[in-house]
Each structure stands twice: as structure tokens, then as C-alpha cells.
mmCIF file of C-alpha atoms in Angstrom:
data_model
loop_
_atom_site.group_PDB
_atom_site.id
_atom_site.type_symbol
_atom_site.label_atom_id
_atom_site.label_comp_id
_atom_site.label_asym_id
_atom_site.label_seq_id
_atom_site.Cartn_x
_atom_site.Cartn_y
_atom_site.Cartn_z
ATOM 1 C CA MET F 28 55.527 -132.332 -40.346
ATOM 2 C CA LEU F 29 58.686 -131.154 -38.477
ATOM 3 C CA SER F 30 56.807 -131.610 -35.014
ATOM 4 C CA ALA F 31 56.173 -135.320 -36.363
ATOM 5 C CA ILE F 32 59.181 -136.338 -36.591
ATOM 6 C CA GLY F 33 60.450 -134.662 -33.392
ATOM 7 C CA CYS F 34 61.902 -131.126 -34.679
ATOM 8 C CA ASN F 35 59.892 -129.344 -31.685
ATOM 9 C CA GLN F 36 60.881 -126.097 -30.795
ATOM 10 C CA SER F 37 62.608 -125.801 -27.528
ATOM 11 C CA ALA F 38 60.686 -124.222 -24.482
ATOM 12 C CA PRO F 39 61.524 -120.667 -23.573
ATOM 13 C CA PRO F 40 64.036 -119.750 -21.214
ATOM 14 C CA GLU F 41 63.446 -119.193 -17.691
ATOM 15 C CA PHE F 42 65.038 -117.965 -15.172
ATOM 16 C CA ARG F 43 66.594 -120.102 -12.767
ATOM 17 C CA PHE F 44 65.805 -119.720 -9.134
ATOM 18 C CA ASN F 45 68.664 -119.458 -6.814
ATOM 19 C CA ALA F 46 68.935 -122.575 -4.918
ATOM 20 C CA VAL F 47 72.119 -121.513 -3.414
ATOM 21 C CA GLU F 48 70.625 -118.871 -1.657
ATOM 22 C CA LEU F 49 67.998 -121.433 -0.268
ATOM 23 C CA ARG F 50 70.245 -123.679 0.856
ATOM 24 C CA LYS F 51 72.334 -121.078 2.830
ATOM 25 C CA GLN F 52 69.427 -119.890 4.639
ATOM 26 C CA GLU F 53 68.352 -123.643 5.518
ATOM 27 C CA MET F 54 71.903 -124.174 7.248
ATOM 28 C CA GLN F 55 71.974 -121.096 9.123
ATOM 29 C CA HIS F 56 68.085 -121.364 10.369
ATOM 30 C CA LEU F 57 67.083 -124.967 10.207
ATOM 31 C CA GLY F 58 68.333 -128.209 12.044
ATOM 32 C CA GLU F 59 71.048 -130.477 10.200
ATOM 33 C CA GLY F 60 68.979 -131.931 7.406
ATOM 34 C CA GLU F 61 66.013 -129.784 7.091
ATOM 35 C CA LYS F 62 64.665 -128.092 4.588
ATOM 36 C CA PHE F 63 62.017 -124.989 3.820
ATOM 37 C CA ASP F 64 58.611 -126.806 2.526
ATOM 38 C CA ALA F 65 58.857 -127.103 -1.159
ATOM 39 C CA LYS F 66 55.863 -124.636 -1.591
ATOM 40 C CA TYR F 67 58.008 -121.834 -0.672
ATOM 41 C CA LYS F 68 60.057 -121.979 -4.446
ATOM 42 C CA SER F 69 56.725 -121.811 -6.180
ATOM 43 C CA GLU F 70 55.732 -118.948 -3.861
ATOM 44 C CA ILE F 71 58.791 -116.880 -4.468
ATOM 45 C CA GLY F 72 58.785 -117.501 -8.202
ATOM 46 C CA ASN F 73 55.156 -116.909 -8.378
ATOM 47 C CA LEU F 74 55.598 -113.435 -6.924
ATOM 48 C CA VAL F 75 58.755 -112.424 -8.736
ATOM 49 C CA THR F 76 57.458 -113.609 -11.894
ATOM 50 C CA SER F 77 54.171 -111.192 -11.160
ATOM 51 C CA LEU F 78 56.671 -108.355 -10.642
ATOM 52 C CA PHE F 79 59.647 -109.008 -13.016
ATOM 53 C CA GLY F 80 58.118 -110.868 -15.961
ATOM 54 C CA THR F 81 60.034 -113.581 -17.896
ATOM 55 C CA PRO F 82 63.441 -113.427 -20.127
ATOM 56 C CA ASP F 83 61.185 -113.616 -23.344
ATOM 57 C CA ASP F 84 58.641 -110.941 -21.616
ATOM 58 C CA PRO F 85 59.995 -108.720 -18.628
ATOM 59 C CA GLU F 86 58.480 -106.522 -16.599
ATOM 60 C CA PHE F 87 58.848 -104.328 -13.981
ATOM 61 C CA PRO F 88 57.307 -103.381 -10.783
ATOM 62 C CA PHE F 89 56.267 -99.571 -11.269
ATOM 63 C CA LEU F 90 54.309 -99.206 -7.647
ATOM 64 C CA MET F 91 53.358 -95.930 -8.068
ATOM 65 C CA GLY F 92 51.791 -96.316 -11.934
ATOM 66 C CA GLU F 93 53.191 -93.546 -14.515
ATOM 67 C CA ASP F 94 54.476 -91.154 -11.798
ATOM 68 C CA ASP F 95 56.729 -93.807 -10.226
ATOM 69 C CA PRO F 96 60.331 -91.934 -10.222
ATOM 70 C CA ALA F 97 61.458 -95.849 -10.966
ATOM 71 C CA GLN F 98 60.399 -94.599 -14.420
ATOM 72 C CA ASP F 99 64.350 -93.134 -14.157
ATOM 73 C CA ILE F 100 65.613 -96.258 -12.980
ATOM 74 C CA ILE F 101 64.280 -98.485 -15.640
ATOM 75 C CA LYS F 102 62.864 -97.211 -19.051
ATOM 76 C CA MET F 103 61.081 -100.690 -20.760
ATOM 77 C CA ASP F 104 62.019 -99.394 -24.067
ATOM 78 C CA TYR F 105 65.339 -100.439 -23.280
ATOM 79 C CA LEU F 106 64.175 -103.058 -21.252
ATOM 80 C CA LYS F 107 62.637 -105.055 -24.336
ATOM 81 C CA MET F 108 65.138 -104.075 -26.895
ATOM 82 C CA ALA F 109 67.621 -106.224 -24.598
ATOM 83 C CA ALA F 110 65.450 -108.820 -23.839
ATOM 84 C CA GLY F 111 64.038 -112.029 -25.634
ATOM 85 C CA ALA F 112 65.826 -114.299 -28.060
ATOM 86 C CA VAL F 113 68.312 -112.631 -30.707
ATOM 87 C CA ASN F 114 67.031 -110.497 -33.426
ATOM 88 C CA SER F 115 69.514 -108.092 -34.398
ATOM 89 C CA ASP F 116 70.547 -109.926 -37.388
ATOM 90 C CA LYS F 117 66.837 -109.965 -39.169
ATOM 91 C CA ALA F 118 64.729 -107.415 -40.142
ATOM 92 C CA GLY F 119 62.817 -105.598 -38.167
ATOM 93 C CA PRO F 120 63.724 -103.979 -34.562
ATOM 94 C CA THR F 121 66.916 -105.104 -32.771
ATOM 95 C CA VAL F 122 66.066 -107.241 -29.889
ATOM 96 C CA GLY F 123 67.735 -109.823 -27.618
ATOM 97 C CA LEU F 124 71.050 -108.138 -27.203
ATOM 98 C CA TYR F 125 71.438 -109.648 -23.540
ATOM 99 C CA ARG F 126 71.205 -112.839 -24.979
ATOM 100 C CA GLU F 127 73.508 -112.403 -27.926
ATOM 101 C CA HIS F 128 76.314 -110.381 -25.884
ATOM 102 C CA CYS F 129 76.038 -111.452 -22.564
ATOM 103 C CA ALA F 130 74.072 -115.068 -21.637
ATOM 104 C CA HIS F 131 76.432 -117.065 -22.456
ATOM 105 C CA CYS F 132 79.245 -115.793 -19.510
ATOM 106 C CA HIS F 133 76.509 -114.148 -17.332
ATOM 107 C CA GLY F 134 73.652 -116.667 -17.845
ATOM 108 C CA ILE F 135 70.248 -115.891 -18.147
ATOM 109 C CA THR F 136 69.317 -115.163 -14.611
ATOM 110 C CA GLY F 137 72.431 -113.268 -14.440
ATOM 111 C CA ASP F 138 73.666 -115.450 -12.100
ATOM 112 C CA GLY F 139 77.111 -115.729 -13.281
ATOM 113 C CA ALA F 140 76.904 -118.863 -14.498
ATOM 114 C CA GLY F 141 76.683 -119.020 -18.046
ATOM 115 C CA ALA F 142 77.560 -121.696 -20.715
ATOM 116 C CA THR F 143 81.553 -120.548 -20.481
ATOM 117 C CA ALA F 144 81.359 -119.387 -16.807
ATOM 118 C CA SER F 145 83.002 -122.032 -15.287
ATOM 119 C CA THR F 146 86.005 -122.057 -17.975
ATOM 120 C CA LEU F 147 86.805 -118.446 -17.305
ATOM 121 C CA ASN F 148 89.094 -116.783 -14.409
ATOM 122 C CA PRO F 149 88.068 -114.271 -12.382
ATOM 123 C CA TYR F 150 84.187 -116.118 -13.189
ATOM 124 C CA PRO F 151 81.622 -113.786 -15.012
ATOM 125 C CA ARG F 152 79.816 -111.375 -12.652
ATOM 126 C CA ASP F 153 76.641 -112.564 -10.589
ATOM 127 C CA PHE F 154 74.632 -109.413 -10.833
ATOM 128 C CA ARG F 155 72.226 -110.661 -8.007
ATOM 129 C CA LEU F 156 74.270 -109.476 -5.004
ATOM 130 C CA GLY F 157 73.789 -105.868 -6.162
ATOM 131 C CA LYS F 158 77.491 -105.229 -6.064
ATOM 132 C CA PHE F 159 79.385 -103.685 -8.790
ATOM 133 C CA LYS F 160 83.431 -103.068 -8.560
ATOM 134 C CA PHE F 161 84.356 -100.449 -10.806
ATOM 135 C CA LYS F 162 82.431 -97.506 -10.440
ATOM 136 C CA SER F 163 82.600 -93.584 -9.326
ATOM 137 C CA THR F 164 80.011 -94.313 -6.257
ATOM 138 C CA PRO F 165 81.711 -95.112 -2.864
ATOM 139 C CA LEU F 166 80.791 -98.395 -1.567
ATOM 140 C CA ARG F 167 77.425 -99.995 -0.760
ATOM 141 C CA THR F 168 75.810 -97.145 -3.040
ATOM 142 C CA PRO F 169 74.980 -98.380 -6.449
ATOM 143 C CA PRO F 170 76.558 -97.242 -9.918
ATOM 144 C CA THR F 171 75.167 -94.888 -12.237
ATOM 145 C CA ASP F 172 74.615 -95.649 -15.459
ATOM 146 C CA HIS F 173 77.516 -93.961 -16.773
ATOM 147 C CA ASP F 174 79.902 -96.511 -14.684
ATOM 148 C CA LEU F 175 78.058 -99.265 -16.250
ATOM 149 C CA LYS F 176 78.160 -98.099 -19.499
ATOM 150 C CA ASN F 177 81.878 -97.424 -19.225
ATOM 151 C CA ILE F 178 82.273 -101.019 -18.250
ATOM 152 C CA LEU F 179 80.604 -102.110 -21.470
ATOM 153 C CA VAL F 180 82.372 -99.655 -23.617
ATOM 154 C CA ARG F 181 86.029 -100.219 -22.210
ATOM 155 C CA GLY F 182 85.378 -103.776 -20.753
ATOM 156 C CA VAL F 183 87.613 -105.294 -18.001
ATOM 157 C CA PRO F 184 90.848 -105.770 -18.769
ATOM 158 C CA GLY F 185 92.837 -108.737 -17.703
ATOM 159 C CA THR F 186 89.402 -110.594 -17.884
ATOM 160 C CA ALA F 187 87.303 -112.154 -20.443
ATOM 161 C CA MET F 188 84.942 -108.905 -20.105
ATOM 162 C CA PRO F 189 85.637 -107.503 -23.768
ATOM 163 C CA SER F 190 84.968 -104.097 -24.953
ATOM 164 C CA PHE F 191 81.215 -103.360 -26.819
ATOM 165 C CA ARG F 192 82.143 -100.074 -27.777
ATOM 166 C CA THR F 193 81.299 -101.207 -31.830
ATOM 167 C CA LEU F 194 77.587 -101.472 -30.522
ATOM 168 C CA GLU F 195 75.047 -98.328 -31.112
ATOM 169 C CA ASP F 196 74.796 -95.877 -28.419
ATOM 170 C CA ASP F 197 70.878 -97.285 -27.585
ATOM 171 C CA GLU F 198 71.990 -100.474 -27.770
ATOM 172 C CA LEU F 199 74.599 -99.804 -24.831
ATOM 173 C CA ASP F 200 71.966 -98.170 -22.847
ATOM 174 C CA SER F 201 69.638 -100.743 -23.142
ATOM 175 C CA LEU F 202 72.510 -103.283 -21.842
ATOM 176 C CA VAL F 203 72.713 -101.196 -18.987
ATOM 177 C CA HIS F 204 68.950 -101.370 -17.819
ATOM 178 C CA TYR F 205 68.749 -104.568 -18.291
ATOM 179 C CA VAL F 206 71.716 -105.506 -15.864
ATOM 180 C CA LYS F 207 69.979 -103.138 -13.488
ATOM 181 C CA TYR F 208 66.757 -105.298 -13.776
ATOM 182 C CA LEU F 209 68.444 -108.561 -13.358
ATOM 183 C CA THR F 210 70.062 -106.880 -9.999
ATOM 184 C CA MET F 211 66.832 -105.696 -8.909
ATOM 185 C CA ARG F 212 65.307 -108.873 -9.684
ATOM 186 C CA GLY F 213 67.803 -110.897 -8.056
ATOM 187 C CA MET F 214 68.350 -109.105 -5.134
ATOM 188 C CA TYR F 215 64.563 -109.054 -4.600
ATOM 189 C CA GLU F 216 64.556 -112.837 -4.862
ATOM 190 C CA ARG F 217 67.119 -112.920 -2.379
ATOM 191 C CA TYR F 218 65.096 -111.114 0.168
ATOM 192 C CA LEU F 219 62.379 -113.385 -0.062
ATOM 193 C CA ILE F 220 64.212 -116.408 0.124
ATOM 194 C CA GLY F 221 65.700 -114.636 3.222
ATOM 195 C CA GLU F 222 62.022 -114.056 5.196
ATOM 196 C CA LEU F 223 61.353 -117.786 5.216
ATOM 197 C CA ALA F 224 62.981 -118.116 8.606
ATOM 198 C CA GLY F 225 60.450 -115.505 9.795
ATOM 199 C CA LEU F 226 57.224 -117.550 8.803
ATOM 200 C CA GLU F 227 55.415 -120.084 11.057
ATOM 201 C CA GLU F 228 55.144 -123.368 9.756
ATOM 202 C CA GLY F 229 52.785 -123.223 7.101
ATOM 203 C CA GLN F 230 52.430 -119.791 6.790
ATOM 204 C CA SER F 231 52.717 -118.350 3.689
ATOM 205 C CA LEU F 232 54.766 -115.120 1.756
ATOM 206 C CA ILE F 233 51.758 -113.854 0.843
ATOM 207 C CA ASP F 234 48.480 -115.296 1.445
ATOM 208 C CA PHE F 235 46.259 -114.994 -1.877
ATOM 209 C CA SER F 236 43.310 -116.918 -0.443
ATOM 210 C CA LEU F 237 42.636 -113.809 1.928
ATOM 211 C CA ILE F 238 40.800 -111.651 -1.227
ATOM 212 C CA ALA F 239 39.365 -114.970 -2.889
ATOM 213 C CA SER F 240 35.722 -115.206 -2.801
ATOM 214 C CA LYS F 241 34.240 -117.897 -0.725
ATOM 215 C CA ASP F 242 31.113 -119.283 -0.710
ATOM 216 C CA GLY F 243 30.022 -116.528 -3.190
ATOM 217 C CA GLU F 244 30.962 -114.137 -0.202
ATOM 218 C CA GLU F 245 33.259 -111.399 -0.372
ATOM 219 C CA PRO F 246 36.421 -111.366 1.348
ATOM 220 C CA SER F 247 36.009 -108.959 4.801
ATOM 221 C CA ASP F 248 37.536 -106.361 6.151
ATOM 222 C CA ASP F 249 39.991 -107.608 8.504
ATOM 223 C CA ALA F 250 41.255 -110.228 5.837
ATOM 224 C CA ILE F 251 41.803 -107.723 2.786
ATOM 225 C CA GLU F 252 43.843 -105.494 5.742
ATOM 226 C CA GLU F 253 45.635 -108.560 6.763
ATOM 227 C CA PHE F 254 46.388 -109.144 2.969
ATOM 228 C CA GLU F 255 47.342 -105.585 2.367
ATOM 229 C CA GLU F 256 49.634 -105.929 5.640
ATOM 230 C CA GLN F 257 51.347 -109.191 3.753
ATOM 231 C CA LEU F 258 51.951 -106.680 0.610
ATOM 232 C CA TYR F 259 53.503 -104.136 2.151
ATOM 233 C CA THR F 260 55.857 -106.344 3.967
ATOM 234 C CA PHE F 261 57.293 -108.252 1.156
ATOM 235 C CA ILE F 262 56.617 -105.870 -2.179
ATOM 236 C CA GLY F 263 56.644 -102.342 -0.078
ATOM 237 C CA GLU F 264 58.894 -102.548 2.450
ATOM 238 C CA GLY F 265 61.015 -105.815 0.653
ATOM 239 C CA TYR F 266 61.166 -104.098 -2.662
ATOM 240 C CA GLN F 267 60.341 -100.070 -2.540
ATOM 241 C CA GLU F 268 62.367 -99.576 0.422
ATOM 242 C CA GLY F 269 64.925 -102.005 0.573
ATOM 243 C CA ILE F 270 66.075 -101.934 -2.888
ATOM 244 C CA MET F 271 64.538 -99.593 -4.824
ATOM 245 C CA ASP F 272 64.928 -96.599 -2.947
ATOM 246 C CA ARG F 273 68.831 -97.009 -3.106
ATOM 247 C CA TRP F 274 68.666 -96.516 -7.007
ATOM 248 C CA LEU F 275 66.402 -93.520 -6.548
ATOM 249 C CA ASP F 276 68.449 -92.199 -3.196
ATOM 250 C CA PRO F 277 68.850 -88.018 -4.254
ATOM 251 C CA ASP F 278 71.575 -88.268 -1.840
ATOM 252 C CA ARG F 279 73.086 -90.916 -3.781
ATOM 253 C CA LYS F 280 76.936 -89.311 -3.966
ATOM 254 C CA ILE F 281 79.804 -89.470 -7.060
ATOM 255 C CA THR F 282 83.114 -89.237 -5.758
ATOM 256 C CA GLU F 283 84.649 -86.075 -6.886
ATOM 257 C CA ILE F 284 88.151 -86.367 -8.291
ATOM 258 C CA PRO F 285 90.010 -83.702 -7.260
ATOM 259 C CA PRO F 286 92.427 -82.016 -9.995
ATOM 260 C CA ALA F 287 95.500 -84.057 -10.571
ATOM 261 C CA PRO F 288 98.620 -82.441 -9.242
ATOM 262 C CA ALA F 289 101.071 -81.641 -12.499
ATOM 263 C CA GLU F 290 103.714 -83.632 -11.185
ATOM 264 C CA ILE F 291 101.777 -86.375 -11.857
ATOM 265 C CA ASP F 292 102.985 -86.280 -15.516
ATOM 266 C CA PRO F 293 106.073 -88.302 -15.563
ATOM 267 C CA ARG F 294 107.882 -85.567 -17.655
ATOM 268 C CA HIS F 295 107.280 -82.993 -14.661
ATOM 269 C CA PRO F 296 110.640 -82.589 -13.043
ATOM 270 C CA ASP F 297 109.322 -83.118 -9.424
ATOM 271 C CA HIS F 298 107.449 -86.356 -10.650
ATOM 272 C CA ASP F 299 110.156 -88.510 -9.075
ATOM 273 C CA LYS F 300 109.394 -86.512 -5.763
ATOM 274 C CA LEU F 301 105.861 -87.464 -5.986
ATOM 275 C CA VAL F 302 106.585 -91.300 -6.906
ATOM 276 C CA ALA F 303 108.719 -91.507 -3.593
ATOM 277 C CA GLN F 304 106.251 -89.808 -1.501
ATOM 278 C CA GLY F 305 103.497 -92.789 -2.864
ATOM 279 C CA GLY F 306 106.417 -95.403 -2.183
ATOM 280 C CA LYS F 307 106.725 -94.212 1.322
ATOM 281 C CA LEU F 308 102.550 -94.376 1.569
ATOM 282 C CA PHE F 309 102.470 -97.860 -0.014
ATOM 283 C CA PHE F 310 104.082 -99.301 3.162
ATOM 284 C CA SER F 311 102.656 -97.127 5.633
ATOM 285 C CA LYS F 312 99.456 -95.502 5.500
ATOM 286 C CA GLY F 313 98.087 -96.989 2.658
ATOM 287 C CA ASN F 314 98.930 -100.458 3.934
ATOM 288 C CA CYS F 315 99.106 -101.638 0.161
ATOM 289 C CA ALA F 316 102.072 -104.464 0.312
ATOM 290 C CA GLN F 317 99.651 -106.315 3.036
ATOM 291 C CA CYS F 318 97.807 -107.644 0.115
ATOM 292 C CA HIS F 319 99.932 -106.501 -3.461
ATOM 293 C CA GLY F 320 103.423 -107.821 -1.378
ATOM 294 C CA ASP F 321 106.652 -105.488 -1.108
ATOM 295 C CA THR F 322 107.117 -105.553 -4.719
ATOM 296 C CA GLY F 323 103.899 -105.245 -5.793
ATOM 297 C CA VAL F 324 103.175 -108.947 -7.625
ATOM 298 C CA GLY F 325 100.219 -109.104 -5.517
ATOM 299 C CA ASP F 326 101.914 -112.096 -3.048
ATOM 300 C CA GLY F 327 100.511 -111.004 -0.224
ATOM 301 C CA GLN F 328 97.102 -111.953 1.125
ATOM 302 C CA LEU F 329 96.368 -114.833 -1.039
ATOM 303 C CA ALA F 330 93.565 -116.942 1.312
ATOM 304 C CA ASN F 331 90.836 -114.042 0.956
ATOM 305 C CA PHE F 332 87.411 -114.558 -1.410
ATOM 306 C CA ASP F 333 85.337 -112.068 -3.024
ATOM 307 C CA ASP F 334 81.673 -111.033 -1.521
ATOM 308 C CA TRP F 335 80.185 -113.340 -4.315
ATOM 309 C CA THR F 336 82.267 -116.465 -3.025
ATOM 310 C CA LYS F 337 81.609 -115.627 1.018
ATOM 311 C CA GLU F 338 78.027 -114.653 0.226
ATOM 312 C CA TRP F 339 77.488 -118.821 0.484
ATOM 313 C CA THR F 340 81.022 -120.286 1.860
ATOM 314 C CA ASN F 341 80.642 -118.344 5.291
ATOM 315 C CA SER F 342 77.621 -120.916 5.670
ATOM 316 C CA PRO F 343 77.981 -123.333 9.262
ATOM 317 C CA GLY F 344 79.941 -126.195 8.048
ATOM 318 C CA VAL F 345 81.586 -124.972 4.740
ATOM 319 C CA ASP F 346 84.949 -124.440 4.357
ATOM 320 C CA PRO F 347 86.024 -123.211 0.749
ATOM 321 C CA PHE F 348 89.643 -124.899 0.455
ATOM 322 C CA ASP F 349 87.771 -128.628 1.331
ATOM 323 C CA LYS F 350 85.152 -129.709 -1.501
ATOM 324 C CA ALA F 351 83.713 -132.084 0.431
ATOM 325 C CA THR F 352 82.163 -129.858 2.270
ATOM 326 C CA TYR F 353 80.974 -127.384 -0.324
ATOM 327 C CA LYS F 354 79.815 -129.820 -2.840
ATOM 328 C CA ASP F 355 76.439 -129.603 -2.366
ATOM 329 C CA PHE F 356 76.257 -126.334 -3.004
ATOM 330 C CA VAL F 357 77.930 -126.784 -6.584
ATOM 331 C CA LYS F 358 75.418 -129.198 -7.487
ATOM 332 C CA LEU F 359 72.864 -126.379 -6.793
ATOM 333 C CA GLY F 360 74.882 -123.763 -8.916
ATOM 334 C CA ALA F 361 77.721 -122.242 -7.077
ATOM 335 C CA MET F 362 81.152 -122.059 -8.379
ATOM 336 C CA ASP F 363 83.868 -123.630 -7.077
ATOM 337 C CA PRO F 364 85.685 -121.282 -4.786
ATOM 338 C CA ARG F 365 88.745 -119.532 -5.852
ATOM 339 C CA PRO F 366 90.913 -117.358 -3.571
ATOM 340 C CA ILE F 367 90.823 -113.270 -5.352
ATOM 341 C CA ARG F 368 94.107 -112.644 -5.490
ATOM 342 C CA PRO F 369 95.222 -108.772 -5.004
ATOM 343 C CA ARG F 370 96.772 -107.260 -8.305
ATOM 344 C CA ASN F 371 100.220 -107.642 -9.621
ATOM 345 C CA LEU F 372 100.986 -104.288 -10.119
ATOM 346 C CA ASN F 373 104.135 -104.832 -12.015
ATOM 347 C CA GLN F 374 101.741 -105.787 -15.062
ATOM 348 C CA GLY F 375 100.373 -102.735 -15.559
ATOM 349 C CA ILE F 376 97.235 -104.149 -16.107
ATOM 350 C CA TYR F 377 93.857 -102.169 -14.211
ATOM 351 C CA ARG F 378 90.815 -103.979 -14.481
ATOM 352 C CA GLY F 379 88.759 -100.545 -13.501
ATOM 353 C CA GLY F 380 90.844 -98.458 -15.735
ATOM 354 C CA ASP F 381 94.544 -97.306 -16.120
ATOM 355 C CA ARG F 382 93.873 -93.442 -16.000
ATOM 356 C CA PRO F 383 95.021 -91.326 -13.236
ATOM 357 C CA ASP F 384 91.540 -90.977 -12.572
ATOM 358 C CA ASP F 385 90.849 -94.388 -12.813
ATOM 359 C CA VAL F 386 93.281 -95.369 -10.244
ATOM 360 C CA TYR F 387 92.682 -92.336 -7.704
ATOM 361 C CA LEU F 388 89.039 -93.672 -7.541
ATOM 362 C CA ARG F 389 89.946 -97.842 -6.812
ATOM 363 C CA ILE F 390 91.717 -96.560 -4.355
ATOM 364 C CA ALA F 391 89.678 -93.622 -2.608
ATOM 365 C CA ASN F 392 86.571 -95.513 -3.221
ATOM 366 C CA GLY F 393 87.694 -99.093 -2.624
ATOM 367 C CA ILE F 394 86.770 -102.041 -4.587
ATOM 368 C CA GLU F 395 83.465 -103.315 -4.113
ATOM 369 C CA GLY F 396 83.049 -106.800 -2.961
ATOM 370 C CA THR F 397 86.569 -107.875 -2.977
ATOM 371 C CA PRO F 398 89.112 -106.919 -0.020
ATOM 372 C CA MET F 399 90.156 -103.975 -1.491
ATOM 373 C CA PRO F 400 89.110 -101.095 1.047
ATOM 374 C CA ALA F 401 88.055 -97.437 0.684
ATOM 375 C CA SER F 402 91.355 -95.102 1.458
ATOM 376 C CA ALA F 403 89.477 -93.030 4.469
ATOM 377 C CA ALA F 404 92.807 -92.437 6.421
ATOM 378 C CA MET F 405 94.379 -90.643 3.061
ATOM 379 C CA ASN F 406 93.685 -87.068 2.028
ATOM 380 C CA SER F 407 93.645 -86.514 -2.087
ATOM 381 C CA ASP F 408 97.197 -85.259 -1.913
ATOM 382 C CA GLU F 409 98.158 -88.224 -0.764
ATOM 383 C CA ILE F 410 96.186 -90.256 -3.191
ATOM 384 C CA TRP F 411 97.142 -88.632 -5.791
ATOM 385 C CA ALA F 412 100.799 -89.424 -4.723
ATOM 386 C CA LEU F 413 100.066 -93.361 -4.304
ATOM 387 C CA VAL F 414 98.485 -92.937 -7.774
ATOM 388 C CA ALA F 415 101.800 -91.837 -9.023
ATOM 389 C CA TYR F 416 103.612 -94.672 -7.606
ATOM 390 C CA VAL F 417 101.153 -97.398 -8.378
ATOM 391 C CA ARG F 418 101.913 -96.373 -11.938
ATOM 392 C CA SER F 419 104.977 -96.367 -12.140
ATOM 393 C CA ILE F 420 105.729 -99.859 -10.640
ATOM 394 C CA PRO F 421 105.964 -101.783 -14.270
ATOM 395 C CA PHE F 422 108.408 -99.145 -14.876
ATOM 396 C CA GLU F 423 110.394 -100.185 -12.095
ATOM 397 C CA ALA F 424 110.136 -103.558 -12.765
ATOM 398 C CA GLU F 425 111.346 -103.036 -16.487
ATOM 399 C CA VAL F 426 114.232 -101.351 -15.246
ATOM 400 C CA ASP F 427 114.448 -104.151 -12.703
ATOM 401 C CA GLN F 428 114.783 -106.852 -15.330
ATOM 402 C CA ASN F 429 116.992 -105.106 -17.688
ATOM 403 C CA SER F 430 119.503 -104.544 -14.925
ATOM 404 C CA LYS F 431 119.420 -108.502 -14.565
ATOM 405 C CA VAL F 432 119.953 -108.954 -17.739
ATOM 406 C CA ILE F 433 123.159 -106.271 -18.476
ATOM 407 C CA ASN F 434 124.384 -108.197 -14.839
ATOM 408 C CA THR F 435 123.922 -111.694 -16.900
ATOM 409 C CA GLN F 436 125.910 -110.455 -19.716
ATOM 410 C CA GLN F 437 128.740 -109.091 -17.646
ATOM 411 C CA VAL F 438 129.301 -112.584 -15.472
ATOM 412 C CA ALA F 439 129.110 -114.368 -18.807
ATOM 413 C CA ARG F 440 131.805 -112.284 -20.243
#
């Protein structure tokens, strides 16, 4: 009866195709106004879906079967708990956690383009680039599960990313696995789009007709061999070697944090000496003032962009300060470019954590996807001195402000 009067259930959600990446590749590799054949969007969608499933029914490509080491990277029980429609307030198993807690900002696809995304500053993270800012691993290295869980538990101060510490431990783990799933799915889709420029006109990514029976005859050995070569290129080489092996790398290192010196404690009699040493490094070897400014208010480099923006604004003819040159990208789902502002250290708000160890990691490893580099020029003692100075800046600002108030009162008298 309800369906008869137009109250049909809405269609199940779908992962959004990365049209921004496709347009970027067209501008980089094709002539002006040219586009890739429309069939490729379907081919890529079918291939990605066959490996990764849908938002309601996710799959994961364990290419080596039950013995695939990827089983340690993605656990299907966690994936199923986070996927699908929200059910955490109903009887039965908890499911739909990603859609309940994350999708309104990060989007169903994990593209950082959820319903509230455009109103937030900074924008929610787009997982498809495979980059994460706050982690214990060096640049260009995937984060650990602990890194991702830390973000969920602690949130990101100074942003719209809240803490989810009230969730159960297995619920947090399920969201960690789902974020990894969206990341690898998005990276694979981007890889396939990037391969289009190397195809000959009319060529398919993977030609399934090679293994189809024709007139009742089985495909030839040559056809099967050619199909397997294509399959290896786009799945074995592109997914396994290009993406999954990064997460499985046994040599993937976690940056060791050496013990902090006793002087890091503000109550230590030599704390001021450590702060003074860090202050010198801030303006010299650390080169921090170039971005954070002489007073640490973040007024140095103000025209830089993060990698999520530069990924498409570096396209030919695009000027991130001229909307007329990038309006087509915005129509396809890109967010309006915003320069990334260096942290105002006077506020004492550190998005990656405010503990000395947290600040040490940000200086030592840099912040992935941003202009903040790893500090290769300084040794651990120097980094600790810089940590002491950075953490002292808010208190220096408070003293300065109090001095101004006192001076104003004296003048008034």
C-alpha cells in the first residue's frame, strides 16, 4: 500500500566514482577538450566492485586465498561491522558504524566529501590518496592500526574530528579496518584511472572476451595467456605490488622515540636552558620560522596547499587562486582550494597530540601530505630541545599579553 502511493525505499548507496582523478588524467594526457572513452568508467567500476564489493556488502581481495597475509591487514568481521546501514540502536549485531559516525563528514566513499564537508575547515580527510597526517611511521609509509585508533580515541583538536572514546574497543577496531579498506579501494581506483593513458585506442583494461566461449569453442591457450597477463598487470602488479605490499612490508618501521631528557619537565632547574637551545634551533637549523613565523603565530608561508588539493590543482591550466580555472573540478566533486595555514603555536593546540612524545614525532617524521617536512638535519637531542621550545611558546605569549595589560594600566595612571 505504501509503495503504491510513492513511499518506496531509497536505492542503496553506491561508492562515488573518482571523476576528479579522471579529469586530471584527461588534462595531463589528452588534447584540449578530449576525454577518455565513456566505457572506461564502467570497466573501472566493474573491476573495483568485483574486488571490493559495495557499501552494503563489502569484499576484500585476498588474492592468495586463506593463506593470504592480507588477512592480518583486513579482518572481514570488522569490515562487516562497520559497513552497511546503521543498526547499532536495534536488536541484533552492531553494524553500520561507519555510516553512523563517519560518513556525514568523510562521505560513503571515503572521499572527504560528506554532507557536512564543505562547511568544515579543515576539510575532512579524503582517504583515497593513501596519506595520513598523524602517525608513528615515517613519510610515505602507511600508519599502524594503533595510529588510526589513536585518532579515533583522541580526535583531532582544532578540527571537527571528535573523539570516539565512548565506543567499544571492537567498534573502534572495526572503524580502523574500514578506513583501511576505503583507503586501499580508493588507491586502486586511482591506479586504474592512471593506467588509461597507456592504453591503445579502443583497448580495454581487462578484455574478458578473451576467455569467453565463442561458437561453442573454448578459448585458445594464447587467449588465456593474454588474459592472465592483463589480469596480472592490473590486479597482481597494480593492487598487490603497488598497494597491498606497502601495508605488508615487514620492514615497515615505527619511529623510535628516545627517552626525553629530564629537562623537558618545566619544573627542572635547567628547563629554561633547554628551551633557549630549542629557540635557537627554531630560527636556524630547524627552519621553523619560515612557515610558523618569528612569533610562532603561523604567519610565514600562507600560499601553500596540502597534497589532497595539489593532487588536482597541479593540472595544466589550473590556478588554485582563480576559480574560473578550476570550476569544472568543483562540479565533479572537488572542494574549493584553501591554502593550508601553518599551526599557530601560540594557541597550544596540537592536532597530532600535545604530549612531548607527540610533538617529537611531528618534528622528527614531518606531517604527511603537508609542507611540514621530516627533520633529517637534527639529532634527537636537538629535536627534544625544539619540543621544549614549541611547548613553551603559548606561555611566552601569555606573559607578553599580561605585560601589555600591565603597561596599558600604567599609562592610564
